[in-house]
Tab-separated table of C-alpha atoms and ligand atoms in Angstrom:
chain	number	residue	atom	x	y	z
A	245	UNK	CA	88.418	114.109	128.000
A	246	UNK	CA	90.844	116.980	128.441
A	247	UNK	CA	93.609	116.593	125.189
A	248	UNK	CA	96.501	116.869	128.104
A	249	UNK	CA	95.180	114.269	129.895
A	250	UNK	CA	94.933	111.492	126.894
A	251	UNK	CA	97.324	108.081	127.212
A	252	UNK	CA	99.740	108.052	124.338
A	253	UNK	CA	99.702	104.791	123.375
A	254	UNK	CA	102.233	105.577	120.363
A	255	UNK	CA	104.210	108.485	118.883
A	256	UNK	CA	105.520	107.542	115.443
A	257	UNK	CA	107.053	109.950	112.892
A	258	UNK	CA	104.346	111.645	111.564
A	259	UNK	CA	101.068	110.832	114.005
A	260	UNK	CA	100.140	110.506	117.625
A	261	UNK	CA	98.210	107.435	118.647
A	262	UNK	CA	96.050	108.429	121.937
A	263	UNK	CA	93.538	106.278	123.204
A	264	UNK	CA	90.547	107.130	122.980
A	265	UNK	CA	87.222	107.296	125.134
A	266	UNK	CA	85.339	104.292	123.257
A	267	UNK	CA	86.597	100.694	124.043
A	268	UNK	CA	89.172	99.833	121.198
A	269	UNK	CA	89.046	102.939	119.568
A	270	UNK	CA	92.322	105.314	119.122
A	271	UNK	CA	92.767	109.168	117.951
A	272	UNK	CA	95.072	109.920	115.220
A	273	UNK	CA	96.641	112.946	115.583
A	274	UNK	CA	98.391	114.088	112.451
A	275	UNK	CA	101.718	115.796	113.778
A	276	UNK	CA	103.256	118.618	111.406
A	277	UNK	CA	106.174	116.735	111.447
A	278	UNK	CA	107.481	115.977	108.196
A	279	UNK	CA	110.616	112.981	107.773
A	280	UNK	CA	112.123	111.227	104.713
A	281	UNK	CA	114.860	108.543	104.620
A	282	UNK	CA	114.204	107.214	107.714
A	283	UNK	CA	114.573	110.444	109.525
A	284	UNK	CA	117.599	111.558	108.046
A	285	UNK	CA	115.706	114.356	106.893
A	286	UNK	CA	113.513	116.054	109.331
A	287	UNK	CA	111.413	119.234	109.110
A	288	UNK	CA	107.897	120.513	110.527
A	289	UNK	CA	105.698	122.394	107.967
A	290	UNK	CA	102.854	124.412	109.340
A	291	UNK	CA	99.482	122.936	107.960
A	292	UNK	CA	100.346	119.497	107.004
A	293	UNK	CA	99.004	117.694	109.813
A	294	UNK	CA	95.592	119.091	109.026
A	295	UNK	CA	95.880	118.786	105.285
A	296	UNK	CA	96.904	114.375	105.837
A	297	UNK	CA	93.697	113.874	108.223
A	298	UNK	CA	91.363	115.944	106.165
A	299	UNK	CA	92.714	113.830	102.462
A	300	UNK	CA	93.223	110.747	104.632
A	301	UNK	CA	89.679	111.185	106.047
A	302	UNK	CA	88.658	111.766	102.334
A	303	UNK	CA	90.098	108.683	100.828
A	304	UNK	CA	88.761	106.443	103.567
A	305	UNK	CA	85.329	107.291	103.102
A	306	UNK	CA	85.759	106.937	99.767
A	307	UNK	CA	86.669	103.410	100.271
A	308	UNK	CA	84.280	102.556	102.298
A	309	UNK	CA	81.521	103.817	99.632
A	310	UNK	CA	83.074	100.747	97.820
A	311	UNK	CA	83.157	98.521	100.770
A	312	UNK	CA	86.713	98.158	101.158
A	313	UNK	CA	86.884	97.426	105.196
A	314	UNK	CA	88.621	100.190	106.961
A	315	UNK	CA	89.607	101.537	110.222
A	316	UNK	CA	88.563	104.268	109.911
A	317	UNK	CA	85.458	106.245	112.122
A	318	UNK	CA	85.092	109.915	111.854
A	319	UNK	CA	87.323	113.325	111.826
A	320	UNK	CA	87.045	115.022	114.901
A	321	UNK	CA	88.632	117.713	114.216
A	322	UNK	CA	91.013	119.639	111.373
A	323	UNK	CA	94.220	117.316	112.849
A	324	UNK	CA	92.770	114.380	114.430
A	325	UNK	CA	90.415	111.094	113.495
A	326	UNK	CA	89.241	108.421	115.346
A	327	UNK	CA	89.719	104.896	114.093
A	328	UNK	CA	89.360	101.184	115.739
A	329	UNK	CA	92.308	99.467	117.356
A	330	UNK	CA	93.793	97.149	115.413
A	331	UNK	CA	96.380	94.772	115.503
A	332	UNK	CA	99.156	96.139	112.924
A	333	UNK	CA	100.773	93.754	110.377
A	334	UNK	CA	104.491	94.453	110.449
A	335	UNK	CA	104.263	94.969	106.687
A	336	UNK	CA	104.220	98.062	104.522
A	337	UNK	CA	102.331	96.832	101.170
A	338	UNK	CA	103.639	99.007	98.082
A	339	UNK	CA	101.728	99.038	95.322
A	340	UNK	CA	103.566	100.501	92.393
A	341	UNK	CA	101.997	101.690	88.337
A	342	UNK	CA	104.890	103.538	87.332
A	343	UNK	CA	108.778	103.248	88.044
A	344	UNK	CA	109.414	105.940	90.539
A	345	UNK	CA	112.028	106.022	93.629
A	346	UNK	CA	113.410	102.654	95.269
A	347	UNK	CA	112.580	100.624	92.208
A	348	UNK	CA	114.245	102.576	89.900
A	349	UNK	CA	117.455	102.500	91.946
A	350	UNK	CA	116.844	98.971	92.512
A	351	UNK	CA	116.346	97.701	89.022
A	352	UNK	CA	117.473	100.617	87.023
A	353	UNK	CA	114.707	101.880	85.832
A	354	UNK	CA	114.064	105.537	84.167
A	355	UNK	CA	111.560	107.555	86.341
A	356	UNK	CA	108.139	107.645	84.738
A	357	UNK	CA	108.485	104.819	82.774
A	358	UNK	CA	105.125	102.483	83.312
A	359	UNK	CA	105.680	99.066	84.497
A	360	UNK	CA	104.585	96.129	82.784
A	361	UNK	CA	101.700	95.827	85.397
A	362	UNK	CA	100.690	96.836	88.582
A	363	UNK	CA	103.515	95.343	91.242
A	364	UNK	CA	102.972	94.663	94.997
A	365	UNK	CA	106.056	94.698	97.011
A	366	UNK	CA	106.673	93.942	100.561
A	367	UNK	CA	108.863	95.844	103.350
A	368	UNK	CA	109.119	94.885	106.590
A	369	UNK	CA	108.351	97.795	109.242
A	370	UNK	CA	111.809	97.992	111.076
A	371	UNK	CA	112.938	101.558	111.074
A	372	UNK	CA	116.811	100.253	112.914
A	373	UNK	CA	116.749	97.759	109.622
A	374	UNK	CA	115.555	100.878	107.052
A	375	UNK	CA	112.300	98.991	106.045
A	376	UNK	CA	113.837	95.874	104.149
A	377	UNK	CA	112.062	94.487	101.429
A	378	UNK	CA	110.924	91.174	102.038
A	379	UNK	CA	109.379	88.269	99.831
A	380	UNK	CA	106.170	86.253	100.782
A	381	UNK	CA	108.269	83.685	102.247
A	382	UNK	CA	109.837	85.798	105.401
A	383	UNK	CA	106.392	86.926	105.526
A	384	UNK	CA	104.527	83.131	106.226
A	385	UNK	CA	107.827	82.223	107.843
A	386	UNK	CA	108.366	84.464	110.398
A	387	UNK	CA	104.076	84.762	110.835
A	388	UNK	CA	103.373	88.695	110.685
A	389	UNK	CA	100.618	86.592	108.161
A	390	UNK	CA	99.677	84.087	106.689
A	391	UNK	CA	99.154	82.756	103.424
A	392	UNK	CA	95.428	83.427	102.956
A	393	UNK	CA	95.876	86.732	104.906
A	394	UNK	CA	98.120	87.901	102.006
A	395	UNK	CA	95.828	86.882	99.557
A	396	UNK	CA	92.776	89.022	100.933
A	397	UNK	CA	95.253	92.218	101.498
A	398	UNK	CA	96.781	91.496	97.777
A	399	UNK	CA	93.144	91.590	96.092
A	400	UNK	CA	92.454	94.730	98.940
A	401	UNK	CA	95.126	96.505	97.465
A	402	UNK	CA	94.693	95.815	93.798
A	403	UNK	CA	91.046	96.836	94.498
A	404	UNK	CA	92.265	99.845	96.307
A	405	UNK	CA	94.409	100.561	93.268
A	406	UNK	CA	91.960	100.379	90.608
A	407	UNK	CA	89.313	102.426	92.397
A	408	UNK	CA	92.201	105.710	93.462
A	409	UNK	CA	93.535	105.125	89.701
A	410	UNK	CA	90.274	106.418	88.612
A	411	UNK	CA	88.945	109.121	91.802
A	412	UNK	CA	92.389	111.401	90.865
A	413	UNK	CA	92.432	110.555	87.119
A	414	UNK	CA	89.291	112.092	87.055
A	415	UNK	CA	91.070	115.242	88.868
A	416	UNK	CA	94.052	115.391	86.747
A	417	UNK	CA	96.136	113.725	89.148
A	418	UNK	CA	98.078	110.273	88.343
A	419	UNK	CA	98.536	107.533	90.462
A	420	UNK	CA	102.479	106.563	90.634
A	421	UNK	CA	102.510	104.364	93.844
A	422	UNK	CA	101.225	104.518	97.372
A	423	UNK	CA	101.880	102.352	100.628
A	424	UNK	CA	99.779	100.964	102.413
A	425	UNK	CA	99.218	99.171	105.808
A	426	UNK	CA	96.437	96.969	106.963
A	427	UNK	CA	95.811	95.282	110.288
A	428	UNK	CA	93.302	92.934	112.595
A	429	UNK	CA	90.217	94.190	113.659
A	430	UNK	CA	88.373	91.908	116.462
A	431	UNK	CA	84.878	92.479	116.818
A	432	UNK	CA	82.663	89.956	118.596
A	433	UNK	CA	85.202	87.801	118.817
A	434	UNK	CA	84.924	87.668	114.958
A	435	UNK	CA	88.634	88.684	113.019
A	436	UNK	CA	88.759	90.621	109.906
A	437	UNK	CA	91.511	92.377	107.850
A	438	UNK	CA	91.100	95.910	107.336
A	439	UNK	CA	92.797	98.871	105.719
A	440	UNK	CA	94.698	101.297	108.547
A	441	UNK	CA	97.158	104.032	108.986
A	442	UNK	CA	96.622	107.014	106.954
A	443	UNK	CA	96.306	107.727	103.125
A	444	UNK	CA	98.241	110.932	102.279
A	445	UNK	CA	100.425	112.909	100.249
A	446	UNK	CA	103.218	111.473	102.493
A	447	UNK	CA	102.464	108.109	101.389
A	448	UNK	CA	101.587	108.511	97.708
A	449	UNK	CA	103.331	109.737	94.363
A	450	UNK	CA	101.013	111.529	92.806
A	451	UNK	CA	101.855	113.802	89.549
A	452	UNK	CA	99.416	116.264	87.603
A	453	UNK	CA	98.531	114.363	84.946
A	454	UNK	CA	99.480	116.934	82.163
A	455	UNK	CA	102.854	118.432	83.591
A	456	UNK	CA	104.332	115.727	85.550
A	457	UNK	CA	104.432	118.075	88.518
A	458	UNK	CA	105.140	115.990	91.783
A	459	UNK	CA	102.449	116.717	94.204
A	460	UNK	CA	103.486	114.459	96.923
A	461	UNK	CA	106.573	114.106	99.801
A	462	UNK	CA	109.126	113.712	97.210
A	463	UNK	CA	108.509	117.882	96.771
A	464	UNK	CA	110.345	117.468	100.748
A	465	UNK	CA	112.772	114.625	100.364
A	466	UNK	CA	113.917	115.879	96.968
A	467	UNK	CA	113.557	119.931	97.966
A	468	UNK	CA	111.792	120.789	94.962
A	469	UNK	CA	109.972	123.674	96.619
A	470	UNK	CA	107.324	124.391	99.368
A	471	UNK	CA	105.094	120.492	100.148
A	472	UNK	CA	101.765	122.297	101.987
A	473	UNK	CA	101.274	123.833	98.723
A	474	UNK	CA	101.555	120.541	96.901
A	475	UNK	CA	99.447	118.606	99.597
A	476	UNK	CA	96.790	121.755	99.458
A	477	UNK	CA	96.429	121.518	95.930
A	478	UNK	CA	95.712	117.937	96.057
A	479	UNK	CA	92.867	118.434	98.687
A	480	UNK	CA	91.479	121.279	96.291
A	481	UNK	CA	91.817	119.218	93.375
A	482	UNK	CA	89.561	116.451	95.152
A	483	UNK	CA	87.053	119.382	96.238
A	484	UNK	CA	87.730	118.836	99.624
A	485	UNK	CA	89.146	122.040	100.128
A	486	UNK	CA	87.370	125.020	98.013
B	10	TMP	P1	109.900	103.946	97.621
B	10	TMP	O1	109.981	104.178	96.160
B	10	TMP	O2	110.794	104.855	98.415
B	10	TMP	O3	110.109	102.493	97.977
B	10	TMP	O4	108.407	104.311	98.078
B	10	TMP	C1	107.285	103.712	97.478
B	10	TMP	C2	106.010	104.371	97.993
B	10	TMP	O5	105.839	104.080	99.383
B	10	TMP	C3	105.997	105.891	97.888
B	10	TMP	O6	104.697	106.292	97.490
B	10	TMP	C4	106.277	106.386	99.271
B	10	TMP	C5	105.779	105.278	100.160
B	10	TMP	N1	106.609	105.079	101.347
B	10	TMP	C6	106.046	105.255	102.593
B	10	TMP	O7	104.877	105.582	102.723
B	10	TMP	N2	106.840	105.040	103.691
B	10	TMP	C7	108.130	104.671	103.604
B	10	TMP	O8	108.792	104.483	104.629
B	10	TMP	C8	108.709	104.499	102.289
B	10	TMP	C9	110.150	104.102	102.124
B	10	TMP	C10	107.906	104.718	101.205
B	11	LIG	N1	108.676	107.417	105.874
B	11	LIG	C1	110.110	107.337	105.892
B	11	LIG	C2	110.683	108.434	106.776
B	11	LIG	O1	109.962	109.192	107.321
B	11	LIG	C3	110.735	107.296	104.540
B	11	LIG	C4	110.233	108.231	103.482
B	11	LIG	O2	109.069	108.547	103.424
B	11	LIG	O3	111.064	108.650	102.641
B	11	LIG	O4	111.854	108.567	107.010
């Protein structure tokens, strides 16, 4: 199918949704489009489109190798993937090893310090309400899930966790906190959770594990100097890029 000629079925901040030419599949294409605090601050940066689907595309596989259930397909090409429809839970999951951003603001913590264990925390996707956190209870309350729902995507993530924790320690690269977002997948009539969205740079805080150096958006929403350099040295740490 001609690109022009593709249904948007979503534009969001930093990826296109178009459907694609398989029954309950979608493209994600990864816009250079780069936002922070809820679009206060807004940029595009030439080459990070490409640099999110290639890591994303990277990561997933990875996952799947472990058989963490994903959304995830193939890459088509350097800026787009192809993933299954799903239905999206409202919720962004944030799994958190060290005190970085909201939380240290939040319960006055010092950046870097390590928290007494791996935290999952829960924000409600509503860009006009900034992302509130939430608790479990708004969660079963309201129905974006339910209660064994959360307990599969809590077990997901600390899985998810564990297994990243190690892939970019062994790189030199330390896992500070990532979001992630998970949704519904029907197939045969048969339901199951599975990871979706995108795993990037824009979504993680990741620091070289000797120097500290930030290596993910907080280079943009903190202008600490250029972020495709950051997000390309991640890809060539994990040998994607050579
Ligand atoms: P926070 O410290 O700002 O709450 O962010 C925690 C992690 O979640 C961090 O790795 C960045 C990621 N994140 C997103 O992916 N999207 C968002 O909208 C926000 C606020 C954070
Ligand atoms: N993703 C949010 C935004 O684009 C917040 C952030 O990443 O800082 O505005």
């Amino acid at each position: 199918m001609k690109k022009k000629n593709r249904k948007i079925l979503y534009e969001g901040k930093a990826k296109i949704l178009y459907k694609g030419q398989e029954p309950n599949t979608i493209v994600q294409y990864f816009k250079d489009h780069a936002t922070a605090f809820n679009n206060k601050k807004f940029a595009i940066i030439k080459g990070k489109g490409a640099l999110n689907n290639n890591i994303s595309a990277f990561l997933m596989e990875k996952l799947i190798s472990i058989d963490i259930p994903t959304h995830f397909i193939k890459k088509i090409n350097s800026r787009e993937q192809l993933v299954y429809q799903v239905e999206i839970i409202p919720i962004e999951f944030v799994v958190r090893n060290t005190a970085a951003g909201s939380i240290c603001k939040r319960l006055n913590l010092k950046e870097g310090e390590l928290l007494p264990r791996t935290l999952i925390e829960y924000y409600y996707k509503c860009d006009e309400l900034n992302d509130p956190m939430i608790s479990e209870e708004h969660i079963t309350a309201f129905n974006w899930a339910n209660l064994s729902e959360l307990k599969i995507i809590y077990n997901m993530s600390i899985q998810i966790n564990n297994f990243l924790i190690k892939l970019f320690s062994n790189v030199g690269i330390k896992v500070i906190d990532f979001k992630l977002e998970f949704g519904r997948l029907t197939k045969n009539n048969k339901h199951t959770l599975v990871l979706a969205d995108e795993l990037s740079p824009d979504n993680f805080r990741l620091w070289d594990s000797k120097t500290n150096k930030k290596l993910d958006k907080d280079v943009f929403r903190e202008d600490l100097g250029n972020i495709t350099d950051a997000y390309y040295e991640v890809a060539q740490k994990l040998g994607i890029i050579k």
